[in-house]
mmCIF file of C-alpha atoms in Angstrom:
data_model
loop_
_atom_site.group_PDB
_atom_site.id
_atom_site.type_symbol
_atom_site.label_atom_id
_atom_site.label_comp_id
_atom_site.label_asym_id
_atom_site.label_seq_id
_atom_site.Cartn_x
_atom_site.Cartn_y
_atom_site.Cartn_z
ATOM 1 C CA MET A 1 149.545 80.603 165.953
ATOM 2 C CA LYS A 2 151.856 83.741 166.300
ATOM 3 C CA LYS A 3 148.149 85.237 166.994
ATOM 4 C CA SER A 4 146.900 82.896 169.035
ATOM 5 C CA ILE A 5 150.802 83.222 171.086
ATOM 6 C CA LEU A 6 150.225 86.655 171.942
ATOM 7 C CA SER A 7 146.576 86.274 173.118
ATOM 8 C CA PHE A 8 147.960 84.210 175.460
ATOM 9 C CA LEU A 9 150.556 86.024 176.334
ATOM 10 C CA THR A 10 148.505 89.194 177.029
ATOM 11 C CA ALA A 11 145.949 87.660 178.569
ATOM 12 C CA GLY A 12 148.470 85.627 180.702
ATOM 13 C CA PHE A 13 149.857 88.593 181.599
ATOM 14 C CA LEU A 14 146.563 90.691 182.376
ATOM 15 C CA VAL A 15 145.805 87.730 184.685
ATOM 16 C CA LEU A 16 148.929 87.005 186.139
ATOM 17 C CA THR A 17 149.834 90.331 187.093
ATOM 18 C CA PRO A 18 148.461 90.519 190.669
ATOM 19 C CA THR A 19 147.164 94.104 192.114
ATOM 20 C CA ALA A 20 147.637 95.797 195.487
ATOM 21 C CA ALA A 21 144.435 93.907 197.500
ATOM 22 C CA LEU A 22 145.977 90.465 195.791
ATOM 23 C CA ALA A 23 149.494 90.661 195.945
ATOM 24 C CA THR A 24 149.675 88.021 198.405
ATOM 25 C CA THR A 25 147.211 85.457 196.313
ATOM 26 C CA GLU A 26 148.939 82.915 194.214
ATOM 27 C CA PRO A 27 148.352 83.082 190.664
ATOM 28 C CA ALA A 28 146.713 79.952 189.182
ATOM 29 C CA PRO A 29 148.843 78.082 187.008
ATOM 30 C CA VAL A 30 147.920 78.583 183.339
ATOM 31 C CA GLN A 31 147.922 75.435 181.078
ATOM 32 C CA CYS A 32 148.343 75.602 177.308
ATOM 33 C CA GLU A 33 147.709 72.583 175.634
ATOM 34 C CA ASP A 34 150.263 74.591 172.520
ATOM 35 C CA THR A 35 153.617 74.514 173.697
ATOM 36 C CA SER A 36 155.246 75.957 170.789
ATOM 37 C CA THR A 37 158.319 78.450 171.044
ATOM 38 C CA LEU A 38 157.680 81.569 170.505
ATOM 39 C CA THR A 39 160.516 84.292 169.281
ATOM 40 C CA ILE A 40 160.669 87.627 169.616
ATOM 41 C CA LEU A 41 162.397 89.788 167.806
ATOM 42 C CA ALA A 42 162.344 93.483 168.406
ATOM 43 C CA THR A 43 163.714 96.818 166.690
ATOM 44 C CA THR A 44 164.137 100.558 168.242
ATOM 45 C CA ASP A 45 165.146 104.164 167.774
ATOM 46 C CA LEU A 46 165.643 103.133 163.848
ATOM 47 C CA HIS A 47 165.428 106.884 163.093
ATOM 48 C CA GLY A 48 164.424 106.617 159.841
ATOM 49 C CA THR A 49 168.235 104.067 159.077
ATOM 50 C CA VAL A 50 167.043 101.924 156.102
ATOM 51 C CA LEU A 51 169.696 102.081 154.397
ATOM 52 C CA ASN A 52 173.731 101.743 156.276
ATOM 53 C CA TYR A 53 174.305 104.572 154.221
ATOM 54 C CA ASP A 54 175.888 107.959 155.909
ATOM 55 C CA TYR A 55 174.134 110.704 153.896
ATOM 56 C CA PHE A 56 176.021 113.473 155.134
ATOM 57 C CA THR A 57 179.158 111.876 153.376
ATOM 58 C CA GLY A 58 178.140 109.915 150.944
ATOM 59 C CA GLU A 59 179.414 106.780 151.851
ATOM 60 C CA THR A 60 178.214 103.341 153.738
ATOM 61 C CA PHE A 61 179.014 103.302 157.690
ATOM 62 C CA THR A 62 181.732 100.854 158.677
ATOM 63 C CA ASP A 63 182.480 98.959 161.607
ATOM 64 C CA ASP A 64 184.951 101.365 163.100
ATOM 65 C CA ARG A 65 185.332 100.610 166.774
ATOM 66 C CA GLU A 66 187.142 104.317 167.212
ATOM 67 C CA ASP A 67 184.832 106.527 166.045
ATOM 68 C CA GLN A 68 180.969 105.450 167.471
ATOM 69 C CA ARG A 69 179.100 107.357 164.791
ATOM 70 C CA ASN A 70 180.313 105.093 161.826
ATOM 71 C CA ARG A 71 179.141 102.121 163.160
ATOM 72 C CA THR A 72 177.364 100.085 160.635
ATOM 73 C CA ARG A 73 173.448 100.289 161.119
ATOM 74 C CA GLY A 74 170.376 100.004 159.094
ATOM 75 C CA LEU A 75 167.575 97.802 158.176
ATOM 76 C CA GLU A 76 169.174 96.255 155.582
ATOM 77 C CA LEU A 77 171.354 94.619 157.416
ATOM 78 C CA LEU A 78 169.091 93.295 159.885
ATOM 79 C CA ALA A 79 166.687 91.792 156.921
ATOM 80 C CA PRO A 80 168.535 88.741 156.242
ATOM 81 C CA ALA A 81 168.767 88.097 160.256
ATOM 82 C CA ILE A 82 165.452 88.102 160.583
ATOM 83 C CA GLU A 83 164.615 86.523 157.270
ATOM 84 C CA GLN A 84 167.274 83.631 158.831
ATOM 85 C CA ILE A 85 165.459 83.412 161.667
ATOM 86 C CA ARG A 86 162.251 82.870 160.469
ATOM 87 C CA ALA A 87 163.276 79.918 158.222
ATOM 88 C CA GLU A 88 165.168 78.399 161.289
ATOM 89 C CA LYS A 89 161.926 79.174 163.392
ATOM 90 C CA GLY A 90 158.802 79.092 161.147
ATOM 91 C CA ALA A 91 157.613 82.372 160.186
ATOM 92 C CA GLU A 92 154.845 81.623 162.474
ATOM 93 C CA SER A 93 156.423 81.344 165.464
ATOM 94 C CA VAL A 94 158.703 84.527 165.210
ATOM 95 C CA ALA A 95 156.860 87.939 166.220
ATOM 96 C CA LEU A 96 158.917 91.045 165.008
ATOM 97 C CA PHE A 97 158.215 94.519 166.763
ATOM 98 C CA ASP A 98 159.387 97.816 166.499
ATOM 99 C CA ASN A 99 159.674 99.806 169.855
ATOM 100 C CA GLY A 100 159.098 103.315 168.111
ATOM 101 C CA ASP A 101 161.317 106.351 167.255
ATOM 102 C CA ALA A 102 161.176 104.642 163.906
ATOM 103 C CA ASN A 103 160.478 107.346 161.504
ATOM 104 C CA GLN A 104 162.569 110.776 162.400
ATOM 105 C CA GLY A 105 166.013 111.211 162.803
ATOM 106 C CA ASN A 106 168.270 111.099 159.268
ATOM 107 C CA PRO A 107 168.730 113.007 155.962
ATOM 108 C CA LEU A 108 165.672 110.248 153.866
ATOM 109 C CA GLU A 109 163.173 111.203 156.483
ATOM 110 C CA THR A 110 163.567 114.890 156.814
ATOM 111 C CA VAL A 111 163.660 114.852 152.990
ATOM 112 C CA TYR A 112 160.170 112.948 153.032
ATOM 113 C CA HIS A 113 158.381 115.596 155.483
ATOM 114 C CA ALA A 114 159.773 118.625 154.233
ATOM 115 C CA ASN A 115 158.213 117.109 150.551
ATOM 116 C CA ARG A 116 155.039 114.922 151.420
ATOM 117 C CA THR A 117 152.025 115.205 150.181
ATOM 118 C CA ALA A 118 148.399 113.419 150.694
ATOM 119 C CA ASP A 119 149.667 110.563 148.328
ATOM 120 C CA SER A 120 153.335 110.017 150.247
ATOM 121 C CA VAL A 121 154.063 106.567 151.767
ATOM 122 C CA ASP A 122 157.010 107.394 154.466
ATOM 123 C CA PRO A 123 159.773 105.081 153.238
ATOM 124 C CA MET A 124 160.772 103.923 157.147
ATOM 125 C CA ALA A 125 156.675 102.524 157.085
ATOM 126 C CA SER A 126 157.007 100.941 153.816
ATOM 127 C CA ALA A 127 160.573 99.533 155.207
ATOM 128 C CA LEU A 128 158.634 97.951 158.098
ATOM 129 C CA ASN A 129 155.897 96.551 155.536
ATOM 130 C CA TYR A 130 158.219 94.931 153.229
ATOM 131 C CA LEU A 131 159.732 93.139 156.546
ATOM 132 C CA ASN A 132 156.552 92.411 157.668
ATOM 133 C CA TYR A 133 156.598 93.869 161.339
ATOM 134 C CA ASP A 134 153.612 92.253 163.602
ATOM 135 C CA ALA A 135 153.265 95.208 165.723
ATOM 136 C CA GLY A 136 155.334 98.779 166.881
ATOM 137 C CA VAL A 137 155.061 101.117 169.248
ATOM 138 C CA VAL A 138 154.739 104.924 168.565
ATOM 139 C CA GLY A 139 157.600 106.866 170.183
ATOM 140 C CA ASN A 140 158.040 110.252 171.032
ATOM 141 C CA HIS A 141 160.168 110.759 167.987
ATOM 142 C CA GLU A 142 156.799 110.247 165.752
ATOM 143 C CA PHE A 143 155.081 112.787 167.144
ATOM 144 C CA ASN A 144 157.834 115.554 165.615
ATOM 145 C CA TYR A 145 155.856 116.733 162.847
ATOM 146 C CA GLY A 146 152.553 116.901 163.960
ATOM 147 C CA ILE A 147 149.516 115.305 164.873
ATOM 148 C CA THR A 148 146.393 117.020 163.145
ATOM 149 C CA ALA A 149 145.208 117.387 159.813
ATOM 150 C CA THR A 150 146.474 121.601 157.800
ATOM 151 C CA ASP A 151 144.428 121.887 155.337
ATOM 152 C CA SER A 152 143.873 118.983 152.929
ATOM 153 C CA LEU A 153 146.687 117.103 154.320
ATOM 154 C CA GLN A 154 146.302 114.754 157.063
ATOM 155 C CA GLY A 155 148.153 115.320 159.988
ATOM 156 C CA ASP A 156 152.359 113.115 159.760
ATOM 157 C CA LEU A 157 151.230 110.887 162.541
ATOM 158 C CA GLN A 158 147.665 110.101 160.956
ATOM 159 C CA GLN A 159 149.578 109.649 157.736
ATOM 160 C CA TYR A 160 152.709 107.605 158.953
ATOM 161 C CA VAL A 161 149.979 104.929 161.115
ATOM 162 C CA SER A 162 147.518 105.317 157.320
ATOM 163 C CA ASN A 163 151.133 103.518 156.015
ATOM 164 C CA LEU A 164 151.299 100.845 158.026
ATOM 165 C CA ASP A 165 150.606 97.132 157.315
ATOM 166 C CA MET A 166 150.734 96.745 161.446
ATOM 167 C CA PRO A 167 148.680 98.420 164.192
ATOM 168 C CA LEU A 168 151.102 101.031 165.815
ATOM 169 C CA LEU A 169 150.421 100.867 170.010
ATOM 170 C CA GLY A 170 150.399 103.729 172.374
ATOM 171 C CA ALA A 171 152.725 102.733 175.190
#
């Protein structure tokens, strides 16, 4: 059902988006037999934050309202909420997307990128796969470590995309 709803939304967007020549034309109402609810969840700018852990201090982040840099974060804190929403709404009625800038920005990813091999799996890709993301968007930071192959090692962006179990879209 989720794929049919996503296809319907995409098609509906394309059909209902007026062009300059049709700006005065009222679009025809779209009829849909399935009136189920689609819940869309999205993350953005994860920057490699899988855990609520500060690699610089060796401690977990806290909910310190005075220090914005020490605010709680990480996919480990979102995972239970995602699981709960899927259980309440039905997994087929929930679409989970990432809006990019996922695999760069903290020591976990920095060490991975500096030491990756042809067989390495990006830790952020592993986390997104584990949470069963439906699709993602490539952000500007996904290009930070290179696109194309060098010697026998494929480009980092190519490797990241091949590690994902979801489509990574350009937007």
